Coordinates of C-alpha atoms in Angstrom, one line a residue:
M10 CA -17.7 17.6 -2.2
G11 CA -15.8 15.7 -0.4
Y12 CA -12.9 16.8 1.3
T13 CA -9.0 14.2 2.1
F14 CA -7.1 15.4 5.1
P15 CA -3.9 16.1 3.0
F16 CA -1.1 13.5 3.7
S17 CA 1.0 16.7 4.1
A18 CA -0.6 17.9 7.3
I19 CA -0.1 14.4 8.8
V20 CA 2.2 15.2 12.1
G21 CA 4.9 12.8 12.5
Q22 CA 4.5 9.0 11.9
D23 CA 7.6 9.2 9.3
E24 CA 8.1 5.7 9.2
M25 CA 4.3 4.9 7.7
K26 CA 4.5 8.1 5.5
Q27 CA 7.6 7.0 4.0
A28 CA 6.6 3.3 3.5
L29 CA 3.3 4.1 1.8
M30 CA 5.7 7.4 -0.4
L31 CA 8.2 4.3 -1.5
A32 CA 4.8 1.9 -2.4
C33 CA 3.9 4.9 -5.0
V34 CA 7.5 4.8 -6.1
E35 CA 8.3 1.4 -6.7
P36 CA 4.7 -0.3 -6.4
R37 CA 6.6 -3.8 -6.6
I38 CA 7.9 -3.6 -3.2
G39 CA 4.6 -5.2 -2.4
G40 CA 2.7 -3.1 -0.3
V41 CA 2.7 -1.6 3.3
L42 CA 0.9 -3.4 6.4
V43 CA 0.5 0.0 9.2
F44 CA -0.2 -2.1 12.3
G45 CA -0.5 0.5 15.9
D46 CA -2.7 2.1 18.1
R47 CA -6.1 3.5 17.2
G48 CA -6.8 6.7 16.2
T49 CA -2.9 7.4 15.0
A50 CA -4.0 8.8 11.1
K51 CA -3.6 5.3 10.0
S52 CA -6.7 5.5 7.7
T53 CA -6.6 8.6 7.1
A54 CA -3.0 8.5 5.9
V55 CA -4.0 5.4 2.9
R56 CA -7.0 7.7 2.4
A57 CA -4.7 10.6 1.7
L58 CA -2.5 8.9 -0.9
A59 CA -4.7 9.8 -3.6
G60 CA -3.8 13.2 -3.8
L61 CA 0.2 12.3 -4.4
L62 CA -0.6 9.7 -6.9
P63 CA -0.3 10.4 -10.4
E64 CA -3.1 10.2 -13.0
I65 CA -3.2 7.2 -15.2
E66 CA -3.9 6.6 -18.8
T67 CA -7.4 4.3 -19.8
F68 CA -10.3 4.1 -21.1
E69 CA -13.5 6.6 -20.1
S70 CA -15.9 3.1 -19.6
C71 CA -13.3 0.4 -18.6
P72 CA -13.9 -0.9 -15.8
Y73 CA -10.7 -2.8 -15.0
N74 CA -8.4 0.9 -15.8
S75 CA -6.8 -1.2 -18.5
A76 CA -3.8 1.2 -20.2
P77 CA -3.9 2.0 -24.1
G78 CA -2.8 -1.1 -26.2
D79 CA -4.1 -3.7 -23.4
P80 CA -6.3 -5.8 -24.9
P81 CA -10.2 -6.2 -23.9
P82 CA -10.0 -8.7 -20.4
A83 CA -11.2 -12.2 -21.8
G84 CA -14.7 -12.9 -21.7
D85 CA -15.9 -9.5 -21.1
A86 CA -15.0 -7.0 -24.4
K87 CA -17.4 -4.0 -23.3
S88 CA -17.0 -1.0 -25.3
R89 CA -14.3 1.2 -23.6
G90 CA -15.2 5.1 -24.7
A91 CA -12.8 7.5 -25.5
Q92 CA -9.0 7.4 -24.0
V93 CA -8.6 9.3 -21.1
R94 CA -6.6 10.3 -17.6
K95 CA -8.2 9.5 -14.1
P96 CA -6.9 10.0 -11.0
T97 CA -4.5 6.3 -9.9
P98 CA -7.8 4.6 -7.6
V99 CA -7.7 4.0 -3.9
V100 CA -10.3 1.8 -3.4
D101 CA -11.3 0.6 0.1
L102 CA -12.3 -3.6 0.9
P103 CA -14.4 -3.2 3.8
L104 CA -14.8 -6.0 6.7
G105 CA -17.6 -8.7 5.8
V106 CA -17.7 -8.2 1.9
T107 CA -18.6 -11.2 0.0
E108 CA -16.6 -13.0 -2.3
D109 CA -18.8 -11.7 -5.5
R110 CA -18.3 -8.2 -4.5
V111 CA -14.3 -9.1 -4.5
V112 CA -13.8 -10.9 -7.4
G113 CA -17.4 -9.6 -9.6
A114 CA -20.4 -11.5 -10.3
L115 CA -22.9 -12.4 -12.7
D116 CA -25.2 -8.5 -13.3
I117 CA -28.4 -9.9 -12.0
E118 CA -30.1 -6.7 -12.7
K119 CA -29.3 -6.7 -16.3
A120 CA -29.7 -10.4 -16.6
L121 CA -33.8 -9.7 -15.4
R122 CA -33.7 -6.6 -16.8
K123 CA -32.7 -8.1 -20.1
G124 CA -32.4 -11.4 -20.4
E125 CA -28.8 -11.1 -20.8
K126 CA -25.3 -12.4 -19.6
A127 CA -23.0 -10.2 -17.8
F128 CA -20.2 -9.4 -15.8
E129 CA -19.9 -7.4 -13.4
P130 CA -16.5 -6.0 -11.9
G131 CA -15.8 -6.4 -8.5
L132 CA -13.7 -4.2 -6.2
L133 CA -10.2 -6.0 -7.5
A134 CA -11.4 -4.8 -11.3
R135 CA -11.4 -1.1 -9.6
A136 CA -8.2 -1.3 -8.0
N137 CA -6.6 -2.5 -11.2
R138 CA -3.2 -0.4 -11.2
G139 CA -3.7 1.4 -8.3
F140 CA -3.9 0.9 -4.2
L141 CA -6.4 -1.6 -2.6
Y142 CA -7.2 -0.6 1.4
I143 CA -8.2 -3.1 3.6
D144 CA -9.0 -1.7 7.1
E145 CA -8.9 -4.2 9.9
V146 CA -7.1 -6.6 7.5
N147 CA -6.4 -8.6 11.1
L148 CA -10.5 -9.5 10.8
L149 CA -10.4 -10.4 7.3
E150 CA -12.4 -14.1 6.8
D151 CA -10.2 -16.4 5.9
H152 CA -11.6 -17.2 2.8
I153 CA -11.0 -13.4 1.6
V154 CA -7.7 -13.7 2.4
D155 CA -6.9 -16.9 0.3
L156 CA -8.7 -15.0 -2.3
L157 CA -6.9 -11.8 -2.2
L158 CA -3.2 -14.3 -1.9
D159 CA -4.0 -16.1 -5.0
V160 CA -4.9 -13.0 -7.2
A161 CA -1.6 -11.0 -5.9
A162 CA 0.3 -13.7 -6.5
T163 CA -1.1 -13.8 -10.2
G164 CA -2.2 -10.3 -11.0
E165 CA -4.8 -11.7 -12.6
N166 CA -8.6 -12.7 -11.6
V167 CA -10.4 -15.4 -12.8
V168 CA -13.6 -16.0 -12.2
E169 CA -15.7 -19.1 -13.3
R170 CA -19.0 -19.2 -12.1
D171 CA -23.0 -19.2 -13.2
G172 CA -21.5 -19.5 -16.7
L173 CA -19.3 -16.9 -16.8
S174 CA -15.6 -17.0 -18.1
V175 CA -13.6 -13.7 -17.5
R176 CA -10.5 -13.1 -16.9
H177 CA -9.0 -9.7 -16.2
P178 CA -5.5 -7.9 -14.4
A179 CA -5.6 -7.4 -11.4
K180 CA -2.1 -5.9 -10.5
F181 CA -2.6 -3.9 -7.0
V182 CA -0.7 -2.3 -4.3
L183 CA -2.2 -4.0 -0.8
V184 CA -2.7 -1.4 1.9
G185 CA -3.6 -3.0 5.4
S186 CA -4.1 -1.5 8.8
G187 CA -5.1 -2.8 12.6
N188 CA -4.8 -2.9 16.1
P189 CA -2.6 -6.0 17.3
E190 CA -4.7 -6.1 20.4
E191 CA -7.3 -7.2 18.0
G192 CA -6.0 -10.1 17.0
E193 CA -3.2 -11.5 14.6
L194 CA -2.8 -11.5 10.8
R195 CA -2.4 -14.9 9.6
P196 CA 1.5 -15.8 8.1
Q197 CA 0.9 -16.1 5.0
L198 CA -0.9 -12.6 4.4
L199 CA 1.4 -11.0 7.0
D200 CA 4.6 -12.3 4.6
R201 CA 2.5 -10.4 1.1
F202 CA 3.5 -7.2 2.6
G203 CA 6.6 -5.8 1.2
L204 CA 6.5 -3.0 4.1
S205 CA 5.4 -3.2 7.8
V206 CA 5.4 -0.1 10.0
E207 CA 4.4 0.4 13.3
V208 CA 2.7 3.6 14.6
E209 CA 2.1 4.3 18.4
T210 CA 0.1 7.9 20.2
P211 CA 2.2 10.5 20.0
K212 CA 4.2 10.8 23.4
N213 CA 5.2 14.4 23.2
I214 CA 3.1 17.1 24.5
D215 CA 3.8 19.5 21.5
D216 CA 2.6 16.7 18.9
R217 CA -0.3 16.3 20.2
V218 CA -1.7 19.4 20.4
E219 CA -0.7 20.1 16.6
V220 CA -2.7 16.5 15.7
V221 CA -5.6 18.4 17.6
R222 CA -5.1 22.0 15.8
R223 CA -4.5 20.8 12.7
R224 CA -7.8 18.2 12.8
D225 CA -10.0 20.7 13.9
A226 CA -9.0 23.6 11.4
F227 CA -9.6 20.9 9.0
E228 CA -13.3 19.7 10.0
R229 CA -14.1 23.6 10.9
D230 CA -13.6 24.8 7.4
P231 CA -11.7 22.1 5.0
D232 CA -11.8 24.0 1.8
A233 CA -9.8 26.7 3.7
F234 CA -7.6 24.2 5.5
C235 CA -7.7 22.1 2.2
A236 CA -5.7 25.1 0.3
Q237 CA -3.6 25.8 3.2
W238 CA -1.9 22.6 2.2
K239 CA -2.1 22.7 -1.6
D240 CA 1.6 23.6 -2.3
A241 CA 2.8 20.7 0.3
E242 CA 0.6 18.6 -1.6
A243 CA 1.6 19.3 -5.0
E244 CA 5.9 19.8 -3.8
L245 CA 4.9 15.6 -2.4
R246 CA 2.9 14.8 -6.3
D247 CA 5.4 15.9 -7.9
A248 CA 8.6 14.3 -6.1
V249 CA 6.6 11.3 -6.1
A250 CA 6.0 11.3 -10.3
A251 CA 9.8 11.9 -10.8
A252 CA 11.0 9.2 -8.5
Q253 CA 8.8 7.1 -10.2
K254 CA 10.1 8.0 -13.8
K255 CA 13.8 8.0 -11.9
V256 CA 13.5 4.6 -9.8
T257 CA 14.4 1.7 -12.8
T258 CA 17.6 4.1 -13.5
V259 CA 19.1 3.7 -10.1
D260 CA 22.2 1.4 -9.2
A261 CA 22.1 -1.4 -6.7
P262 CA 26.0 -1.7 -6.6
E263 CA 28.0 -5.2 -5.2
A264 CA 28.4 -2.9 -2.0
A265 CA 24.6 -2.3 -1.2
L266 CA 23.9 -6.0 -2.4
R267 CA 26.5 -7.2 -0.5
R268 CA 25.1 -4.6 2.9
A269 CA 21.6 -5.7 2.4
S270 CA 22.5 -9.5 2.8
E271 CA 24.8 -8.7 6.0
V272 CA 21.7 -6.7 7.4
C273 CA 19.5 -9.8 7.3
L274 CA 22.1 -12.0 8.3
A275 CA 22.7 -10.3 11.5
L276 CA 19.1 -10.3 11.9
G277 CA 18.2 -13.8 11.3
A278 CA 15.6 -12.7 8.4
D279 CA 13.8 -15.4 7.0
G280 CA 14.7 -16.9 3.1
L281 CA 16.1 -14.3 0.5
R282 CA 12.3 -12.3 0.3
G283 CA 14.3 -9.9 2.7
E284 CA 17.3 -9.4 0.8
L285 CA 15.0 -8.3 -2.3
T286 CA 12.1 -5.9 -0.4
L287 CA 15.5 -4.3 1.3
I288 CA 16.7 -3.2 -2.3
R289 CA 13.7 -2.3 -4.5
A290 CA 12.5 -0.3 -1.6
A291 CA 16.2 1.3 -0.8
R292 CA 16.0 2.1 -4.7
A293 CA 12.7 3.8 -4.2
R294 CA 14.5 5.6 -1.1
A295 CA 17.1 6.5 -3.5
A296 CA 14.8 7.5 -6.6
L297 CA 13.3 10.2 -4.0
D298 CA 16.5 12.0 -2.6
G299 CA 17.1 12.0 -6.7
A300 CA 20.8 9.8 -6.0
D301 CA 21.5 7.6 -9.0
A302 CA 22.3 4.6 -6.8
I303 CA 21.7 3.1 -3.1
T304 CA 23.8 3.4 -0.1
D305 CA 23.7 2.7 3.2
D306 CA 22.3 5.5 4.1
H307 CA 19.6 4.4 1.6
L308 CA 19.1 0.6 3.3
R309 CA 19.5 1.9 6.7
A310 CA 16.6 4.1 5.9
V311 CA 13.9 1.4 4.9
A312 CA 15.4 -1.6 6.8
P313 CA 13.0 -1.8 9.5
A314 CA 9.7 -1.8 7.5
A315 CA 11.6 -4.0 5.3
L316 CA 12.8 -6.6 7.8
R317 CA 10.4 -5.9 10.8
H318 CA 7.8 -8.7 10.2
R319 CA 10.7 -11.5 8.5
L320 CA 12.7 -12.2 12.0
R321 CA 12.4 -15.1 13.1
R322 CA 10.7 -15.9 16.3
D323 CA 13.9 -16.6 19.4
P324 CA 12.1 -17.5 22.7
L325 CA 15.3 -16.6 24.3
D326 CA 15.3 -12.9 23.2
E327 CA 11.7 -11.0 24.1
A328 CA 12.9 -7.6 22.9
G329 CA 9.8 -6.7 20.0
S330 CA 10.9 -6.4 16.5
S331 CA 12.2 -2.7 16.4
V332 CA 14.5 -3.1 18.9
R333 CA 16.4 -6.3 17.5
I334 CA 16.2 -4.0 13.7
E335 CA 18.2 -1.8 15.3
R336 CA 20.4 -4.0 17.3
G337 CA 20.8 -6.2 14.0
L338 CA 21.6 -2.4 12.0
T339 CA 24.0 -1.4 14.8
E340 CA 26.0 -4.9 14.4
A341 CA 25.9 -4.8 10.6
F342 CA 27.1 -1.5 9.8
A343 CA 29.7 -1.7 12.2
A344 CA 31.5 -4.5 10.6

């Protein structure tokens, strides 16, 4: 049996954990980018997400995770089997992956053995209604990036090749991680991430010791370690499920909308996507807190992640994005 390090057992990295939970609550935020040092629990946190997500209603043999009531994908009306509940998918997209593996292709084995022309769904089908995770996303080949941008924009994967014509839903939350020292992310893909967080190696001795202690305990006896964190995981899972039900009812009052615009103006954020993401993320934060409306506290809590990657470059300001965000927030909230 494989074990996954519990999300709740990760030490520190609060902004990253918050961003991932917000994406669980409100998928329309548009995905999460986690950039930072190696060995700072980026991949561990993403893979632990599966333990926080409620199960989805789908069909036993449906490779697309279709919801009950959804029609079969055009061009691939396979038998779906009985209606069942399955874990929300969290799918890894590895570097070096082929385009066929991502979008799906002709099922060669079936074609050779039975002479049938059938579609073998790819990773985009598996990730539908779940999460698609790309480690070292800044090293992903350009043609795969272009493909992901197209599908992320439409929520649909269209395959026209080898005499096949298949169209199926591919709505997923994109999560990417990487180390900025190994290369920058293309601006087109960067803009597709709703939230961007930076993680650093812990500087506090106590935190470093606690990280090592927990990782060592997990590796020596994963069964006992996961049992120890079982209640904390259940508490987080219940909080996410409750927030998912509440999020659409959280109000965004006029004052919150104005404050979001003031913050974006103070920071010089490009376009209006910053405000939209800021409101969506603040609404998810409010839902997690059990609040009925967005307040300044919710906006302030999510603004760094929602706006960090949307700042205009200023050649006269050499301060990092986090410093500029904090300065802008202080200015906007003092008004």
